[in-house]
mmCIF file of C-alpha atoms in Angstrom:
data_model
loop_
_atom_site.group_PDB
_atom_site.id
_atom_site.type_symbol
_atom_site.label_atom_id
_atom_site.label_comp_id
_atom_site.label_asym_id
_atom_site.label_seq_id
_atom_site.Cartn_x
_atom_site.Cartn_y
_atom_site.Cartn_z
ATOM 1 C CA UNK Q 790 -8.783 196.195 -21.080
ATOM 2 C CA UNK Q 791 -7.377 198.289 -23.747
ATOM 3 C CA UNK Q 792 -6.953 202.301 -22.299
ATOM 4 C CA UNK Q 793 -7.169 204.718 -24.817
ATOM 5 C CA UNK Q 794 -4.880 207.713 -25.468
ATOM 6 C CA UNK Q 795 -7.293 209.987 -23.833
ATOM 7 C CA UNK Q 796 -6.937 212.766 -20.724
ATOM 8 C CA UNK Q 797 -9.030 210.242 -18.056
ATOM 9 C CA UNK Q 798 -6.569 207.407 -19.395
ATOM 10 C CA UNK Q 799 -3.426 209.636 -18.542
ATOM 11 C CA UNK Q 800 -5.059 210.595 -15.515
ATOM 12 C CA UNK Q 801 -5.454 207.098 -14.575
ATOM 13 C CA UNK Q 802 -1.863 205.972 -15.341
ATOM 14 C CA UNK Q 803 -0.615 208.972 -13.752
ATOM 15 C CA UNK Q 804 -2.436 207.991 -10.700
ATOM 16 C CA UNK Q 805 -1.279 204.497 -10.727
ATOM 17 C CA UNK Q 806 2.391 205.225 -10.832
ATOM 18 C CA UNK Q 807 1.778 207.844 -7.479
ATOM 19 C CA UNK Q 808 0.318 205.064 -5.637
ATOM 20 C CA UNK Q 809 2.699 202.674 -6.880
ATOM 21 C CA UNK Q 810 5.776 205.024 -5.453
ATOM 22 C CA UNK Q 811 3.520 205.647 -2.436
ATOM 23 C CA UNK Q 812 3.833 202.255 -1.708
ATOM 24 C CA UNK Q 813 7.363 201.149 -2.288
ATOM 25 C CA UNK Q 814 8.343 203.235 0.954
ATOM 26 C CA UNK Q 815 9.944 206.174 -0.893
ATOM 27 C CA UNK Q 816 13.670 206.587 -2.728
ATOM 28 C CA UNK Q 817 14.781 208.793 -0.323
ATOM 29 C CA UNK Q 818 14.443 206.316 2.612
ATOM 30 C CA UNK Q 819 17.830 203.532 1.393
ATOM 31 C CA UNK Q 820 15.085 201.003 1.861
ATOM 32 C CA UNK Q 821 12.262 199.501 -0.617
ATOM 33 C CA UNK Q 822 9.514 197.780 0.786
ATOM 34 C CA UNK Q 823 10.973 195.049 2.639
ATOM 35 C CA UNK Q 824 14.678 195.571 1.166
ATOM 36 C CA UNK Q 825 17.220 198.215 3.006
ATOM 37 C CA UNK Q 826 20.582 199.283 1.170
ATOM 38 C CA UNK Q 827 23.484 199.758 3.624
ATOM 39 C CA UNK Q 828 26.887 201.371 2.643
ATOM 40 C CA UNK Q 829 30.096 199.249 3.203
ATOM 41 C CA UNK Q 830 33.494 199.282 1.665
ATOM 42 C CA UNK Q 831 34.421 197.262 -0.692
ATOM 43 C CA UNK Q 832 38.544 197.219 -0.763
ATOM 44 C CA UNK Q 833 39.470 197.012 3.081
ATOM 45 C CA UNK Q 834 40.396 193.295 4.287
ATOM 46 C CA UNK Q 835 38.949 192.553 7.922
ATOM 47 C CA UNK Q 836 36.220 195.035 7.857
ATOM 48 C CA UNK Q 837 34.891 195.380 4.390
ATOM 49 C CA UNK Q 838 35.078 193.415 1.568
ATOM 50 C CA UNK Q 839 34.086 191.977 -1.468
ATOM 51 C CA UNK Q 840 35.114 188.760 -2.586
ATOM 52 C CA UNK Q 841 36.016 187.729 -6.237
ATOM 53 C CA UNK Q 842 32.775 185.392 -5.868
ATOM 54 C CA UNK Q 843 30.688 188.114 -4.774
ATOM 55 C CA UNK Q 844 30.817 187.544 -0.907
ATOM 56 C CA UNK Q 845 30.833 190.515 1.623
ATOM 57 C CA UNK Q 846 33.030 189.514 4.860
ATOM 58 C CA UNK Q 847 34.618 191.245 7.378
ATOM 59 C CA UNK Q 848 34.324 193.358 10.612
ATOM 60 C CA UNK Q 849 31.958 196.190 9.416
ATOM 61 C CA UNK Q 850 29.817 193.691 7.165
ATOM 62 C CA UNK Q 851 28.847 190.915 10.303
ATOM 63 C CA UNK Q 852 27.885 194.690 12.336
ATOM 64 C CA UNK Q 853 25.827 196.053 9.559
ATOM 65 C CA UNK Q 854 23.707 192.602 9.571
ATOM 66 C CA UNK Q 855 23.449 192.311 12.940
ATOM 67 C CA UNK Q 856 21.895 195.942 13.101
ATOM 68 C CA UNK Q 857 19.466 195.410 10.140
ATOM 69 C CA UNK Q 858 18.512 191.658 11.606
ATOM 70 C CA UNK Q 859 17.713 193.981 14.713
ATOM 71 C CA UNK Q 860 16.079 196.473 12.582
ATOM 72 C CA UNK Q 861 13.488 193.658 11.219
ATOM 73 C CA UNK Q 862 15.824 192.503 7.965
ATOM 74 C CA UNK Q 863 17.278 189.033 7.339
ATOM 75 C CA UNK Q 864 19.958 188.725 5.285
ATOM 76 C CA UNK Q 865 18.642 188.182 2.087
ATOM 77 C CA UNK Q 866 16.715 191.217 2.562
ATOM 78 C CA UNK Q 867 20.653 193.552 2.289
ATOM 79 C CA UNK Q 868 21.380 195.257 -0.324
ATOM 80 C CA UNK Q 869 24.984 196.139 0.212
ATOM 81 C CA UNK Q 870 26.473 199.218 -1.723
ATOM 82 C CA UNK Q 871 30.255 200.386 -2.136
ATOM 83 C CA UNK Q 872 30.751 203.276 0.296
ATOM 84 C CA UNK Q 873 33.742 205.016 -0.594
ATOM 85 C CA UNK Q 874 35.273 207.860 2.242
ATOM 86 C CA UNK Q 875 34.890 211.067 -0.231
ATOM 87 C CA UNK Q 876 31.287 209.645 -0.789
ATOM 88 C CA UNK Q 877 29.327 208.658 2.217
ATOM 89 C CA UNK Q 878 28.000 212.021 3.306
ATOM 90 C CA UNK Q 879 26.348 212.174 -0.003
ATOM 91 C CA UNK Q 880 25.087 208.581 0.071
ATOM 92 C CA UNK Q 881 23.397 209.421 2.810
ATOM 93 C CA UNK Q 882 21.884 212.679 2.276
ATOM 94 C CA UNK Q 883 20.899 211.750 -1.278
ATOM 95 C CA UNK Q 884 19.314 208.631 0.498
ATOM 96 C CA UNK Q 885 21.261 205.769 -1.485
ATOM 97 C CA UNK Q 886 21.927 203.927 1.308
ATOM 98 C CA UNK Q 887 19.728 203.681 4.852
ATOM 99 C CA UNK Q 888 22.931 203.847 7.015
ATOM 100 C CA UNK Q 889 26.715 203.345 6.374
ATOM 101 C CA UNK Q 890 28.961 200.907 8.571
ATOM 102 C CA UNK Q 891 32.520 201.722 6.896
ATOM 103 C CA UNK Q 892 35.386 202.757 9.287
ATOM 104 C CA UNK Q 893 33.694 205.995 9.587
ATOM 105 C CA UNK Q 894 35.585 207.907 12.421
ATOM 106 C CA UNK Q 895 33.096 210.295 14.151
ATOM 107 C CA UNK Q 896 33.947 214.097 14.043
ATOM 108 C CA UNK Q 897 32.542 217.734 14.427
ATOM 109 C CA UNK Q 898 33.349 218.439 10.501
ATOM 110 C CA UNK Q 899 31.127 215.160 9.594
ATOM 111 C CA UNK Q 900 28.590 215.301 12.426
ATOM 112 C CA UNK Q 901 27.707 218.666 10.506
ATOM 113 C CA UNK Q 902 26.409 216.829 7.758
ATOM 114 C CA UNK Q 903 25.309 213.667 8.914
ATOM 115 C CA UNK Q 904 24.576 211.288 12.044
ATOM 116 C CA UNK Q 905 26.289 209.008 14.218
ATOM 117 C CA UNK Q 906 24.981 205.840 16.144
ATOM 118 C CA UNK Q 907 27.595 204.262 18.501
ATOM 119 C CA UNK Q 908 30.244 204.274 18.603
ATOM 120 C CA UNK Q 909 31.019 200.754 18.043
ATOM 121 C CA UNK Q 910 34.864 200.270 17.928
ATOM 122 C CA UNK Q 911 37.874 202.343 19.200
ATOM 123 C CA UNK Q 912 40.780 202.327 16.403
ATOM 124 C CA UNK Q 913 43.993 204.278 16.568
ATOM 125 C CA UNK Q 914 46.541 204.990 13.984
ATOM 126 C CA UNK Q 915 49.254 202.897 13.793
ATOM 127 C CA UNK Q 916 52.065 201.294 12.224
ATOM 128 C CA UNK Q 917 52.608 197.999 10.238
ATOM 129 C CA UNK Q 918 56.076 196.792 9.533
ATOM 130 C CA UNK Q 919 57.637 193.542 9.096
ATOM 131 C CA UNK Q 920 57.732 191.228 11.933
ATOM 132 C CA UNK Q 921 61.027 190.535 12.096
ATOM 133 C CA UNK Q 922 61.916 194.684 12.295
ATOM 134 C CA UNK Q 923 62.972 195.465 15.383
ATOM 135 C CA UNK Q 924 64.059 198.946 14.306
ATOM 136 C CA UNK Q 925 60.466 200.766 14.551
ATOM 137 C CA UNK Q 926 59.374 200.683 18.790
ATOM 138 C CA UNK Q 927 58.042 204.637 18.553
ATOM 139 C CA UNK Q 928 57.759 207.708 15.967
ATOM 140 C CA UNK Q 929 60.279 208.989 16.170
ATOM 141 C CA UNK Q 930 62.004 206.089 14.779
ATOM 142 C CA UNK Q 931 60.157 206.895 11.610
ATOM 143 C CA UNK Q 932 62.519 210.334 11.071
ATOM 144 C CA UNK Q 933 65.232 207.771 9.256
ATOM 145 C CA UNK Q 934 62.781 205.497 7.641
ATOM 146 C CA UNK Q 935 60.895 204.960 4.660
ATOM 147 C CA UNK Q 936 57.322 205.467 5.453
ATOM 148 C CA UNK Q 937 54.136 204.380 3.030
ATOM 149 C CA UNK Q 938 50.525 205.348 2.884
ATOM 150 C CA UNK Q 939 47.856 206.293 0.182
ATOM 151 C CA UNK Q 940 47.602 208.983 -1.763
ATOM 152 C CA UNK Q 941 46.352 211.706 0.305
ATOM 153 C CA UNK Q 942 46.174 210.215 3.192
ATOM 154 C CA UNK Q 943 45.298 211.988 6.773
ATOM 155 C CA UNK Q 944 47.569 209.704 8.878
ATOM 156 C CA UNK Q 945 50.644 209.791 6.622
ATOM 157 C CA UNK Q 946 50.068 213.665 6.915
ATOM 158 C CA UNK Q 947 49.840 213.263 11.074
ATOM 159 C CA UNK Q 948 52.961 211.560 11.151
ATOM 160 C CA UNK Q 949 55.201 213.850 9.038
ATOM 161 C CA UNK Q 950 54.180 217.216 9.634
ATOM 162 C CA UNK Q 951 53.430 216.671 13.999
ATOM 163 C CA UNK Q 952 55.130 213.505 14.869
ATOM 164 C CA UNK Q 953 57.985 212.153 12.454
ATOM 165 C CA UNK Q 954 58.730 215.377 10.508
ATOM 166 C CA UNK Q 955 61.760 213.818 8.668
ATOM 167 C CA UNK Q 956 60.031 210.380 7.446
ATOM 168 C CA UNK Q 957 60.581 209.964 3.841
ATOM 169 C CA UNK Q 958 56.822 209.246 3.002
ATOM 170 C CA UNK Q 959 55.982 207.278 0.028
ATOM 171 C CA UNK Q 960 52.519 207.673 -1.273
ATOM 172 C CA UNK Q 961 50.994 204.913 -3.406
ATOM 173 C CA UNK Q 962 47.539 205.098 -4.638
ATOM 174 C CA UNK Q 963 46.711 201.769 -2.370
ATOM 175 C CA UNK Q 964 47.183 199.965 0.826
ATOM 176 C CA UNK Q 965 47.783 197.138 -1.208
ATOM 177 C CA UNK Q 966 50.788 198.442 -3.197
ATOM 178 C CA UNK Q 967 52.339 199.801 0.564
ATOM 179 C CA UNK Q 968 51.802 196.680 1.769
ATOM 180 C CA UNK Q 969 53.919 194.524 -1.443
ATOM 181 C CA UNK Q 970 56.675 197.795 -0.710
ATOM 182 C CA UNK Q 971 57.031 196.459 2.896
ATOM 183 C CA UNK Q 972 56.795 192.969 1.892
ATOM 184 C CA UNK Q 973 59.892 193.974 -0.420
ATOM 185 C CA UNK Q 974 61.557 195.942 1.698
ATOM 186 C CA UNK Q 975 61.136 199.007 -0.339
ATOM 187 C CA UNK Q 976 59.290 200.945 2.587
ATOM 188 C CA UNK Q 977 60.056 200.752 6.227
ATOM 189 C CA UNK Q 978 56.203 200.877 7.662
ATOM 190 C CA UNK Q 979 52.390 201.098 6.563
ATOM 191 C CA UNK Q 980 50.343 203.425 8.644
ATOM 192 C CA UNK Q 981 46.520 204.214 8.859
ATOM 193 C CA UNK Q 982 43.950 202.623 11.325
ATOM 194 C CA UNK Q 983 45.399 200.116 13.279
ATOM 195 C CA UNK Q 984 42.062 197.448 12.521
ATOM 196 C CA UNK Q 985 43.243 198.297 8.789
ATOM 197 C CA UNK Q 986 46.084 197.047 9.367
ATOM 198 C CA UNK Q 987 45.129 194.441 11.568
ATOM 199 C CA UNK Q 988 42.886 193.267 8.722
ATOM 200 C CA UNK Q 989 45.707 193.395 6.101
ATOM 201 C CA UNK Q 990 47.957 191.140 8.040
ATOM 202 C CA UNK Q 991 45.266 188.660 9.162
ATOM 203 C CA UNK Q 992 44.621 187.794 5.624
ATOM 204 C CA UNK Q 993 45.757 184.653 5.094
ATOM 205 C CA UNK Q 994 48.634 185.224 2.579
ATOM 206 C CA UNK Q 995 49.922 187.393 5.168
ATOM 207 C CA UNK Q 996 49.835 185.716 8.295
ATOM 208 C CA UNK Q 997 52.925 185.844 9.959
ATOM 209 C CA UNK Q 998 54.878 188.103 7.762
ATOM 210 C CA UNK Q 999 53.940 191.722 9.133
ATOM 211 C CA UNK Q 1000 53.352 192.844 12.764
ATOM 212 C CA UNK Q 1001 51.469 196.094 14.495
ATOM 213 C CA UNK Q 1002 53.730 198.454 16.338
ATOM 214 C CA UNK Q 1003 50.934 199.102 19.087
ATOM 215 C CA UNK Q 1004 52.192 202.953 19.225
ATOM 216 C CA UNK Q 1005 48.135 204.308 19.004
ATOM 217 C CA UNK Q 1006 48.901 207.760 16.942
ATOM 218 C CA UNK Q 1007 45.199 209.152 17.534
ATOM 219 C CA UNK Q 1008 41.609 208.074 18.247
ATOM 220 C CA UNK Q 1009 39.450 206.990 15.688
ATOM 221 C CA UNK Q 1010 35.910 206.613 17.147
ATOM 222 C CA UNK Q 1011 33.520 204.444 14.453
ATOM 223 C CA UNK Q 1012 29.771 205.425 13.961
ATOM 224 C CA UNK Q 1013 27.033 204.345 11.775
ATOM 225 C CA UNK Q 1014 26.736 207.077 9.218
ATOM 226 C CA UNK Q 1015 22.533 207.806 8.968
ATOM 227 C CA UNK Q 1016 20.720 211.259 7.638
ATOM 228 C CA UNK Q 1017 20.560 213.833 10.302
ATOM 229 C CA UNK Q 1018 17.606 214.190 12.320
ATOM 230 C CA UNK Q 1019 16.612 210.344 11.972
ATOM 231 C CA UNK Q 1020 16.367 210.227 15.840
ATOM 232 C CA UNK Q 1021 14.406 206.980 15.598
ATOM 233 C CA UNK Q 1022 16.227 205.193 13.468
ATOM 234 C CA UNK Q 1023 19.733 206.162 15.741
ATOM 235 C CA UNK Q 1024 17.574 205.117 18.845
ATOM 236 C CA UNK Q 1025 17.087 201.761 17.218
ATOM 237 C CA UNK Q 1026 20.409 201.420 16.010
ATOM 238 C CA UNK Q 1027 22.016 202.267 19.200
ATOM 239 C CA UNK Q 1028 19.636 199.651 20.921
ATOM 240 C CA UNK Q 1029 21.319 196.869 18.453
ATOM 241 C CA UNK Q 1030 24.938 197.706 18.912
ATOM 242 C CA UNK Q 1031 24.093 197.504 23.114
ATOM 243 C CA UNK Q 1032 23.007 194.003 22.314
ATOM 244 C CA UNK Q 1033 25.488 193.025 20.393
ATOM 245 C CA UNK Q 1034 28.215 193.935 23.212
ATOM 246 C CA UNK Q 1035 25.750 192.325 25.646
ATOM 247 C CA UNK Q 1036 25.334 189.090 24.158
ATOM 248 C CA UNK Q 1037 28.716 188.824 23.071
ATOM 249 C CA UNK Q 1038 28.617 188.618 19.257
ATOM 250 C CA UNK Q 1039 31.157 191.793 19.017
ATOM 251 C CA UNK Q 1040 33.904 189.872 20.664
ATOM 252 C CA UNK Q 1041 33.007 187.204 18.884
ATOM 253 C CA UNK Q 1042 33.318 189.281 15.768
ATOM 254 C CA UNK Q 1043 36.593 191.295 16.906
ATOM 255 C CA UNK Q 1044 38.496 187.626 17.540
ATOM 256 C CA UNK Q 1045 37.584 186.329 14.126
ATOM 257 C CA UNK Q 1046 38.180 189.106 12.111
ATOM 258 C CA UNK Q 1047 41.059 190.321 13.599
ATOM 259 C CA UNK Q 1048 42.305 188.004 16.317
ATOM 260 C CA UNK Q 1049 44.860 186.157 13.455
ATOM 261 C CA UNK Q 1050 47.070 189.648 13.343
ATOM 262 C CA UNK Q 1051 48.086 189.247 16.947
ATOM 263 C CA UNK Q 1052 45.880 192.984 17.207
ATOM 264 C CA UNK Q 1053 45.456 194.274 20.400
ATOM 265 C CA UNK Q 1054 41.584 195.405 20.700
ATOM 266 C CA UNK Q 1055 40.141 197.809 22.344
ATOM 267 C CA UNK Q 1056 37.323 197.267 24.710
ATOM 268 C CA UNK Q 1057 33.683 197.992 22.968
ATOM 269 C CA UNK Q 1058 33.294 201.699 23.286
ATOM 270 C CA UNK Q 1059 30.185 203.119 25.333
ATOM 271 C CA UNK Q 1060 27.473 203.604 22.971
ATOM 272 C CA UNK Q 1061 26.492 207.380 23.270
ATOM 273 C CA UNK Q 1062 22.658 208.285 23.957
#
């Protein structure tokens, strides 16, 4: 049937297009129908990343599937989307994504804008350097030494202005780059999260070339990142990371993303009500 250009016609498209958005469960939700979109990085070896042949793998990608298999998602059913730090609040308050599983510390200043289920994982900051250094045991080690992070960065910050005041920080515009300095000897250490790090030298060009110093810096608590006020959806999310301790998939997890670094793991964090 042929509608003509007339008021009832553009009425009755009008009304078609409502129900139509009615029914694909609403933009502002990170899901569609029987899709959800999760935020993940991208860049960040061991927890999140993509692969040149368009794989997701790591830490934070195997949790983010469990919880949406829990949630009533197989895997087919992900939509995974890049979740950059200076970003995620807005992903999630703009409703891009559904919920966010990206080395997302909790804190006050975010828990202002956002939600937290979990946590999930205990992280400190750390040190990498090369495993045959025997010069770096604590920070203040770091006062004669060549120290690299990104640009930036809160934990090169930590350690020169509280802890290592006279470190000669390098900042590079990527782990990556640090990580070819230390390899090279132009920097003494890498520092961020120690399951960054942990990641970096598990990869398997890297194995046995870099080692954590184990000195723990700070806490680093990670959450699931979801829009404030989703009580339900933090309930249920909550409910999937207890399982996933209980039935040991996040040991299983922890050993094979991490376990080739020689990374010494915190115990699963108590998931807060």
């Amino acid at each position: 049937m042929k509608l003509r250009n007339t008021p009832a016609a553009v009425a009755a498209v009008a009304l078609l297009a409502l129900t139509a958005t009615a029914c694909g469960g609403g933009s502002d939700s990170g899901s569609n129908g029987d899709k959800i979109t999760v935020g993940i990085k991208f860049d960040q070896p061991g927890l999140g990343l993509k692969t040149p042949d368009g794989k997701y793998v790591g830490f934070d990608v195997d949790v983010a599937r469990y919880v949406a298999k829990e949630l009533g998602y197989t895997e087919d059913k992900i939509n995974f989307k890049q979740a950059p730090s200076a970003e995620r609040e807005n992903l999630i308050k703009n409703g891009d994504v559904k919920f966010i599983v990206a080395s997302y510390s909790i804190n006050d200043k975010r828990k202002k804008e956002v939600d937290f289920a979990g946590p999930y994982f205990l992280a400190h900051q750390d040190l990498l350097v090369r495993a045959d250094d025997t010069s770096i045991t604590k920070v203040e080690d770091l006062n004669s030494k060549k120290l690299c992070s990104v640009t930036g960065s809160t934990s090169a910050q930590n350690v020169r202005d509280k802890l290592a005041p006279d470190a000669d920080l390098q900042q590079l515009g990527g782990y990556s780059e640090c990580l070819t300095g230390l390899q090279n000897k132009r920097v003494d250490a890498l520092t961020t999260d120690d399951s960054i790090l942990a990641g970096y030298a598990s990869q398997k060009e890297h194995q046995g070339k870099f080692k954590l110093a184990g000195l723990r810096m700070s806490d680093e608590n990670y959450g699931i990142g979801l829009k404030k006020g989703d009580d339900e959806l933090r309930g249920k999310i909550n409910k999937a990371l207890e399982k996933m301790v209980s039935d040991g998939t996040w040991e299983k997890l922890v050993k094979e993303h991490f376990g080739p670094s020689g990374y010494k793991y915190e115990p699963a964090p108590k998931v807060q009500g």
